[in-house]
Tab-separated table of N, CA and C in Angstrom:
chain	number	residue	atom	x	y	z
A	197	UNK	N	95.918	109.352	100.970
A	197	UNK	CA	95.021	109.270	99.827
A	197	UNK	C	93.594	109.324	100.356
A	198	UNK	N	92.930	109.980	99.875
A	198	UNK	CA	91.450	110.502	100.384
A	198	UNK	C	90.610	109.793	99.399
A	199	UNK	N	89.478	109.886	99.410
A	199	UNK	CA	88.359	109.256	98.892
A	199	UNK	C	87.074	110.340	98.348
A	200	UNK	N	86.544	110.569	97.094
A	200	UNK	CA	85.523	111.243	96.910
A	200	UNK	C	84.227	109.751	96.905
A	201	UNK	N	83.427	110.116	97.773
A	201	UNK	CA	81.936	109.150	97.516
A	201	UNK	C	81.242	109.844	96.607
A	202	UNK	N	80.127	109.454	95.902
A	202	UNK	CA	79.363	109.717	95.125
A	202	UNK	C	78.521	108.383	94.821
A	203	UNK	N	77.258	108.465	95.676
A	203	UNK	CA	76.682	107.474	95.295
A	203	UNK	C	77.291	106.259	95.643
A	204	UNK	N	77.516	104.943	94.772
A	204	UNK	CA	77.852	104.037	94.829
A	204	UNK	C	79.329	103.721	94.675
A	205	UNK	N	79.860	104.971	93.729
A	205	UNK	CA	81.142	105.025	93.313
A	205	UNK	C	82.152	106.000	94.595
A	206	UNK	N	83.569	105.212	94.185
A	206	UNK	CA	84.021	105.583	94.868
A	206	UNK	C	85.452	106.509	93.931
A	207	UNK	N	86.124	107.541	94.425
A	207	UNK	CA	87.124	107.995	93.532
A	207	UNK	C	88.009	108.617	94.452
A	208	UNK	N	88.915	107.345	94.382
A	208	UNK	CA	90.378	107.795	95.240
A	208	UNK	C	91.582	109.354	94.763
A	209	UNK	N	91.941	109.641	95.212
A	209	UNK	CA	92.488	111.004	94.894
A	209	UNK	C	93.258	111.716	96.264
A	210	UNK	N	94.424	112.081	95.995
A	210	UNK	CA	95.215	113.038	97.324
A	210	UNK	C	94.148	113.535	97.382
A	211	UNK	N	94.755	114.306	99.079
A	211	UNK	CA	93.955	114.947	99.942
A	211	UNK	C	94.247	116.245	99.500
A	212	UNK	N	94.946	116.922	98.907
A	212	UNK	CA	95.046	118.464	98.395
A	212	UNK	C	94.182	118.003	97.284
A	213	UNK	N	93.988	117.251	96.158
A	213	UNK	CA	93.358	117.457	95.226
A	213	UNK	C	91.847	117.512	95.889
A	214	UNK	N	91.263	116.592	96.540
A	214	UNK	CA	90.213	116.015	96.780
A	214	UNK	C	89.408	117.576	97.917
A	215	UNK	N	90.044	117.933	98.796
A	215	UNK	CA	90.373	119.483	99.313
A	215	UNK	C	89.056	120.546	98.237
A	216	UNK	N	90.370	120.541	97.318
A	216	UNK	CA	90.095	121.349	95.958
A	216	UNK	C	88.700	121.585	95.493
A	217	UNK	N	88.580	120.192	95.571
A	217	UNK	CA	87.040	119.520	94.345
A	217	UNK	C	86.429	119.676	95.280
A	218	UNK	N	86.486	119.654	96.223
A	218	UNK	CA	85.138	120.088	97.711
A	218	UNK	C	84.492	121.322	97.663
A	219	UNK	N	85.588	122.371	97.665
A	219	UNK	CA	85.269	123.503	97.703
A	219	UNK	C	84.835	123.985	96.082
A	220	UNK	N	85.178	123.444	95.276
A	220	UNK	CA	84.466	123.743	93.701
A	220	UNK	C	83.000	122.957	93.701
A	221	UNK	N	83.038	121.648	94.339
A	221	UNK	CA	81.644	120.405	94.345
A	221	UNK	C	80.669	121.509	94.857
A	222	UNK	N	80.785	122.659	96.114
A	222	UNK	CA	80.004	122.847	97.544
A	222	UNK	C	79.346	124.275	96.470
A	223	UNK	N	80.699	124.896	95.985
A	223	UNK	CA	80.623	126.223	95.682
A	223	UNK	C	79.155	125.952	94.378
A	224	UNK	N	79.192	124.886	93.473
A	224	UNK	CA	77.965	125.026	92.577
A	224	UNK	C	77.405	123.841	92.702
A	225	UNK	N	76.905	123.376	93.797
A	225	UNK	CA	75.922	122.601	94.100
A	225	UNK	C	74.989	123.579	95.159
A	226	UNK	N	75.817	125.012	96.123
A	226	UNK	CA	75.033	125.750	96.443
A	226	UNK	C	74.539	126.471	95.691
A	227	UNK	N	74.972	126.905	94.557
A	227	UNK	CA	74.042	127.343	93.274
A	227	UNK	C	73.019	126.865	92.508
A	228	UNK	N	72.921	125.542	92.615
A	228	UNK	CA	71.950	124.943	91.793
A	228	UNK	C	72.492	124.221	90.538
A	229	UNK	N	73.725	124.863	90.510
A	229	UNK	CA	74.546	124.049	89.057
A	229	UNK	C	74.798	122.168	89.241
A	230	UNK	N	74.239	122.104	88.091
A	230	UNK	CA	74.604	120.466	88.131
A	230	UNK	C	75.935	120.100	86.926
A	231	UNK	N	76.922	119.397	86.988
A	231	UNK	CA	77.668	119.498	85.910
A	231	UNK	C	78.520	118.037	86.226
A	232	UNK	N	79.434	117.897	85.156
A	232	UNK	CA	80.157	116.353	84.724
A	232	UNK	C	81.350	116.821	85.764
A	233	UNK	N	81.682	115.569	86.148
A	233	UNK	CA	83.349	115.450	86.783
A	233	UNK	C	84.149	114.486	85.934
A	234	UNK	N	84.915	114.853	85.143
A	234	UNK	CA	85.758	114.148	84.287
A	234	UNK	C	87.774	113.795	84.939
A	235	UNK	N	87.883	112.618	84.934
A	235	UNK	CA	88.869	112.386	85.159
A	235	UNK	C	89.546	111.023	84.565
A	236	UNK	N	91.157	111.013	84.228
A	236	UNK	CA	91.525	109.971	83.682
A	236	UNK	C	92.133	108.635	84.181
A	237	UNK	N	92.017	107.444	84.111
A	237	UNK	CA	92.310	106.562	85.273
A	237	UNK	C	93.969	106.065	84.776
A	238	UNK	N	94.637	105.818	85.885
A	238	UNK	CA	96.120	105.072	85.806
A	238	UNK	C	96.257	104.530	84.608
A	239	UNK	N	97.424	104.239	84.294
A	239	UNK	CA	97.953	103.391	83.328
A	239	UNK	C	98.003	101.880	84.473
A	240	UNK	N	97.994	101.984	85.291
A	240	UNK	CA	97.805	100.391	86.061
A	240	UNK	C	96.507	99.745	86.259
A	241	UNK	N	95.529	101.114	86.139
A	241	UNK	CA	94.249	100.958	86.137
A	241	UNK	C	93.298	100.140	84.876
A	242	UNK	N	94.835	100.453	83.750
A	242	UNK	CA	93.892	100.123	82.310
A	242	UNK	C	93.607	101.339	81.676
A	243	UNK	N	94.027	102.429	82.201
A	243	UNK	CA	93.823	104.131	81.170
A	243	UNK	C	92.221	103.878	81.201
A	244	UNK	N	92.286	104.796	80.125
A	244	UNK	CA	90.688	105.322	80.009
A	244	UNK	C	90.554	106.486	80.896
A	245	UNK	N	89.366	107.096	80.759
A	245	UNK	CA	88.741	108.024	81.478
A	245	UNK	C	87.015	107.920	81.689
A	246	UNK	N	86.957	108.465	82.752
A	246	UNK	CA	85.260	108.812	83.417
A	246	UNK	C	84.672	109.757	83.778
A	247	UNK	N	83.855	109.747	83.882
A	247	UNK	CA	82.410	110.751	83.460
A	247	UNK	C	81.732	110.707	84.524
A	248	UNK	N	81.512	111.706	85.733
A	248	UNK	CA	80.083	111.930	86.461
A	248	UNK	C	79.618	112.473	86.685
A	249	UNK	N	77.798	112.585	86.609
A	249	UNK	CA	77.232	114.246	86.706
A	249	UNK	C	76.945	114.112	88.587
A	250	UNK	N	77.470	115.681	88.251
A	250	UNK	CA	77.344	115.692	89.963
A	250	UNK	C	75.667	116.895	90.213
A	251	UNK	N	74.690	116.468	90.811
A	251	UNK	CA	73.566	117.058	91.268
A	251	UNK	C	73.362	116.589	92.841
A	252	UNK	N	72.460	117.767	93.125
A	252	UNK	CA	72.226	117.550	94.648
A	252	UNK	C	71.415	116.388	95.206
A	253	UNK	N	70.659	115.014	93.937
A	253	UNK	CA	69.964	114.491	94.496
A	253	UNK	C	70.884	112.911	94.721
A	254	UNK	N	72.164	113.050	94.450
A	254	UNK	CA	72.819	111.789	94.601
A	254	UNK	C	73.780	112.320	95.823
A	255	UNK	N	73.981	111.625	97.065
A	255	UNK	CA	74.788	111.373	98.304
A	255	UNK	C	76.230	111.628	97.779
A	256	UNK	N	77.206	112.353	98.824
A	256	UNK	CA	78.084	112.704	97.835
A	256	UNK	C	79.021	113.125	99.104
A	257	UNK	N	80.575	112.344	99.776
A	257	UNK	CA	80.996	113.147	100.799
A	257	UNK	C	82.825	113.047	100.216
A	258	UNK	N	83.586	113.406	100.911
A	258	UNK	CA	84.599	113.433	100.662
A	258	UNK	C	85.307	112.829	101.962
A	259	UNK	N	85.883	112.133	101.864
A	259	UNK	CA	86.716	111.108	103.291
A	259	UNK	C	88.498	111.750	103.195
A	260	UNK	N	89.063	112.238	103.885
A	260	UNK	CA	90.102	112.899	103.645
A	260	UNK	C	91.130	111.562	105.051
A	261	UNK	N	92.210	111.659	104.034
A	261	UNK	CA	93.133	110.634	105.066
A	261	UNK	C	93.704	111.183	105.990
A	262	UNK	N	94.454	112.689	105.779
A	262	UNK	CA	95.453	113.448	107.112
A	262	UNK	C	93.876	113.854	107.698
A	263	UNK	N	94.534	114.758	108.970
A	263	UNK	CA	93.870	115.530	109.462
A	263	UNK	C	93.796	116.994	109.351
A	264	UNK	N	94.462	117.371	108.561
A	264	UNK	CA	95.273	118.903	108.545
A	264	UNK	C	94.187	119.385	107.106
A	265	UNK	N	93.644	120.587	107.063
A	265	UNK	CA	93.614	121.251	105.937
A	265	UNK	C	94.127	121.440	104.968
A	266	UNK	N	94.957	121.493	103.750
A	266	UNK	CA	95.510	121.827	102.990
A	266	UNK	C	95.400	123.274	103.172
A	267	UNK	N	96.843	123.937	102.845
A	267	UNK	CA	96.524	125.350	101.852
A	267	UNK	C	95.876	125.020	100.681
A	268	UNK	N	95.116	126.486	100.373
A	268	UNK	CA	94.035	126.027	99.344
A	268	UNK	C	94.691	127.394	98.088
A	269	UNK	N	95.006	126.746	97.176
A	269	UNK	CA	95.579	127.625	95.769
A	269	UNK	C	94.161	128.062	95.342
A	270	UNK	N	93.723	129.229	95.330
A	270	UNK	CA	92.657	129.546	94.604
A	270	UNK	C	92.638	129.644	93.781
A	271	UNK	N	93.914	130.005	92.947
A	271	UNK	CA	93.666	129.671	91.207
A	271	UNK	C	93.507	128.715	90.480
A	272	UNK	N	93.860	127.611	91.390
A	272	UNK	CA	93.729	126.391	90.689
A	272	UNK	C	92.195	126.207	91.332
A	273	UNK	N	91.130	126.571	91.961
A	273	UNK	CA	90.199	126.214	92.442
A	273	UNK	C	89.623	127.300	91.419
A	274	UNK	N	89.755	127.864	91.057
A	274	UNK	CA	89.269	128.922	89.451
A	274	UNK	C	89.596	128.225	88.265
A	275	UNK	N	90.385	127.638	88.149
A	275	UNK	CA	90.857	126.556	86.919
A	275	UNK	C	89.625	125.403	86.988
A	276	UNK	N	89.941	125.205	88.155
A	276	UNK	CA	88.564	123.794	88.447
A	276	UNK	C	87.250	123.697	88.171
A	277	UNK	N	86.907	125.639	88.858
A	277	UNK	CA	85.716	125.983	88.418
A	277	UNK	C	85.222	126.377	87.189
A	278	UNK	N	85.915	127.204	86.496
A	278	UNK	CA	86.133	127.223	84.784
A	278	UNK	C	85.873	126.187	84.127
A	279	UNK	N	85.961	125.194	84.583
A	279	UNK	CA	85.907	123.847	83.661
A	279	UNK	C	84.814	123.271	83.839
A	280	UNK	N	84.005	123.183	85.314
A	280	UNK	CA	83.224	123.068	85.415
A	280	UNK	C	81.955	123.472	84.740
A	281	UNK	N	82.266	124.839	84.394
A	281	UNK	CA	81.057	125.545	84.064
A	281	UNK	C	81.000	125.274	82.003
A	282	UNK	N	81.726	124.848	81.632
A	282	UNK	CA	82.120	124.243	79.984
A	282	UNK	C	81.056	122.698	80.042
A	283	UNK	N	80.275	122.757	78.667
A	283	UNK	CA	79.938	121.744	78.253
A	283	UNK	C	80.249	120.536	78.487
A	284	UNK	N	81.834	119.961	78.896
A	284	UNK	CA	82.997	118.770	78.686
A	284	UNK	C	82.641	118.418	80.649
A	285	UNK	N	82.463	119.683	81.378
A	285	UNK	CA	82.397	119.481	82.683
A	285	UNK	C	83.566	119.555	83.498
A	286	UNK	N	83.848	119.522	84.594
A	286	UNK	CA	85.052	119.969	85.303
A	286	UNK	C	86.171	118.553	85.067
A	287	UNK	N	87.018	119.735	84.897
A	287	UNK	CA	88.178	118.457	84.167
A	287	UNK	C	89.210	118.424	85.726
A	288	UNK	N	89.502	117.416	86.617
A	288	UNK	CA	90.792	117.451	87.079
A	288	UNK	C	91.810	117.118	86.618
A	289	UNK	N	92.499	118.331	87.052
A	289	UNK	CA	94.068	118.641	86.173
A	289	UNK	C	95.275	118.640	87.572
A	290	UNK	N	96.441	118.584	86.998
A	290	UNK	CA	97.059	119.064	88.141
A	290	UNK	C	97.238	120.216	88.493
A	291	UNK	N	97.502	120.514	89.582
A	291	UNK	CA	97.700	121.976	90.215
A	291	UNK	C	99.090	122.710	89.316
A	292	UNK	N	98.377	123.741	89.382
A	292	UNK	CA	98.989	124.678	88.477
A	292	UNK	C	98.972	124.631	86.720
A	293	UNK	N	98.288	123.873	86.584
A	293	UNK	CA	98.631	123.608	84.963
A	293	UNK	C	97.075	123.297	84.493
A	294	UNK	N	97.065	122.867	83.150
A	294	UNK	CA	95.654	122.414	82.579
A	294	UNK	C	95.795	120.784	82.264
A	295	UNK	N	97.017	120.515	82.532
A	295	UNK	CA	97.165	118.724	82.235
A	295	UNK	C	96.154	118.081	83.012
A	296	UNK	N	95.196	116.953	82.424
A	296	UNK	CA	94.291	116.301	83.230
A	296	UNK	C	95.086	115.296	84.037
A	297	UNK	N	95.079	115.213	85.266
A	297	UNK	CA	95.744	114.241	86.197
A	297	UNK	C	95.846	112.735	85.610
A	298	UNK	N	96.580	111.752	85.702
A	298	UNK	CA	97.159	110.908	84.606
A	298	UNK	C	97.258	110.697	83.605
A	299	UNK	N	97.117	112.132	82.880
A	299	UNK	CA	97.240	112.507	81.459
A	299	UNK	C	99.242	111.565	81.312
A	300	UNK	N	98.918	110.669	79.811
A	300	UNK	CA	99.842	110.035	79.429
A	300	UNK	C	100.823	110.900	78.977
A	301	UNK	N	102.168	110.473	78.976
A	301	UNK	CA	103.458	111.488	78.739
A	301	UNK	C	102.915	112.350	77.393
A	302	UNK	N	102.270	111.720	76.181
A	302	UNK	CA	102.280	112.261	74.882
A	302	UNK	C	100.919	113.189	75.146
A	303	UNK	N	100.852	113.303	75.901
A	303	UNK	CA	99.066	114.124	75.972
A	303	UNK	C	99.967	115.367	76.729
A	304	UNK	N	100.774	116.022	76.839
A	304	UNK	CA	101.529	116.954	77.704
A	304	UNK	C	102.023	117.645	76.555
C-alpha cells in the first residue's frame, strides 16, 4: 500500500493505482492544469468522499511500498485523465471500469 502526500494530507492507495495518478498528477501539472482529485473513503472509514485541488504550489510526492514499477494500462491512465479535465475533477475509479474505487455495492 503506497501513499499519495499532498500537503498535509495523506492518501493511502495500492501501488498500481497510486503508479497511475502519478503519471496523470505529472502529465497536467506539466501543463499548467490545476484540477480536483475526487475519491471515496471505506465503509470502515465511515464512507463519504473527498475533494482535492491539485496545483503546483502545494508539495505533493507519492511514497510507493514495492520496489518494482507497475505495468502501466494506458487506457485506464486516459480514463483518469478524461476525468480530470471535467468540471467534477479526476475521479479514481477502478482499473478498467468507471466505478469510483469504494464505490458501495448499489452505486455499481
Amino acid at each position: 500500500m503506497g501513499t499519495l502526500h499532498y500537503g498535509a494530507r495523506d492518501l493511502p492507495l495500492d501501488d498500481r493505482t497510486l503508479a497511475h495518478l502519478q503519471i496523470v498528477i505529472g502529465m497536467k501539472l506539466r501543463r499548467g492544469e490545476n484540477f480536483f482529485v475526487n475519491w471515496r473513503n471505506t465503509g470502515a472509514a465511515g464512507g463519504g468522499r473527498n475533494s482535492i485541488w491539485i496545483d503546483n504550489g502545494i508539495p505533493i510526492w507519492c511514497e510507493f511500498d514495492g520496489s518494482k514499477l507497475p505495468t502501466i494500462n494506458r487506457e485506464w491512465v486516459e480514463t483518469l485523465a478524461s476525468s480530470a479535465s471535467t468540471n467534477f475533477g479526476l475521479q479514481i475509479t477502478e482499473e478498467g471500469t468507471l466505478i469510483p474505487i469504494n464505490s458501495p455495492h448499489e452505486d455499481r
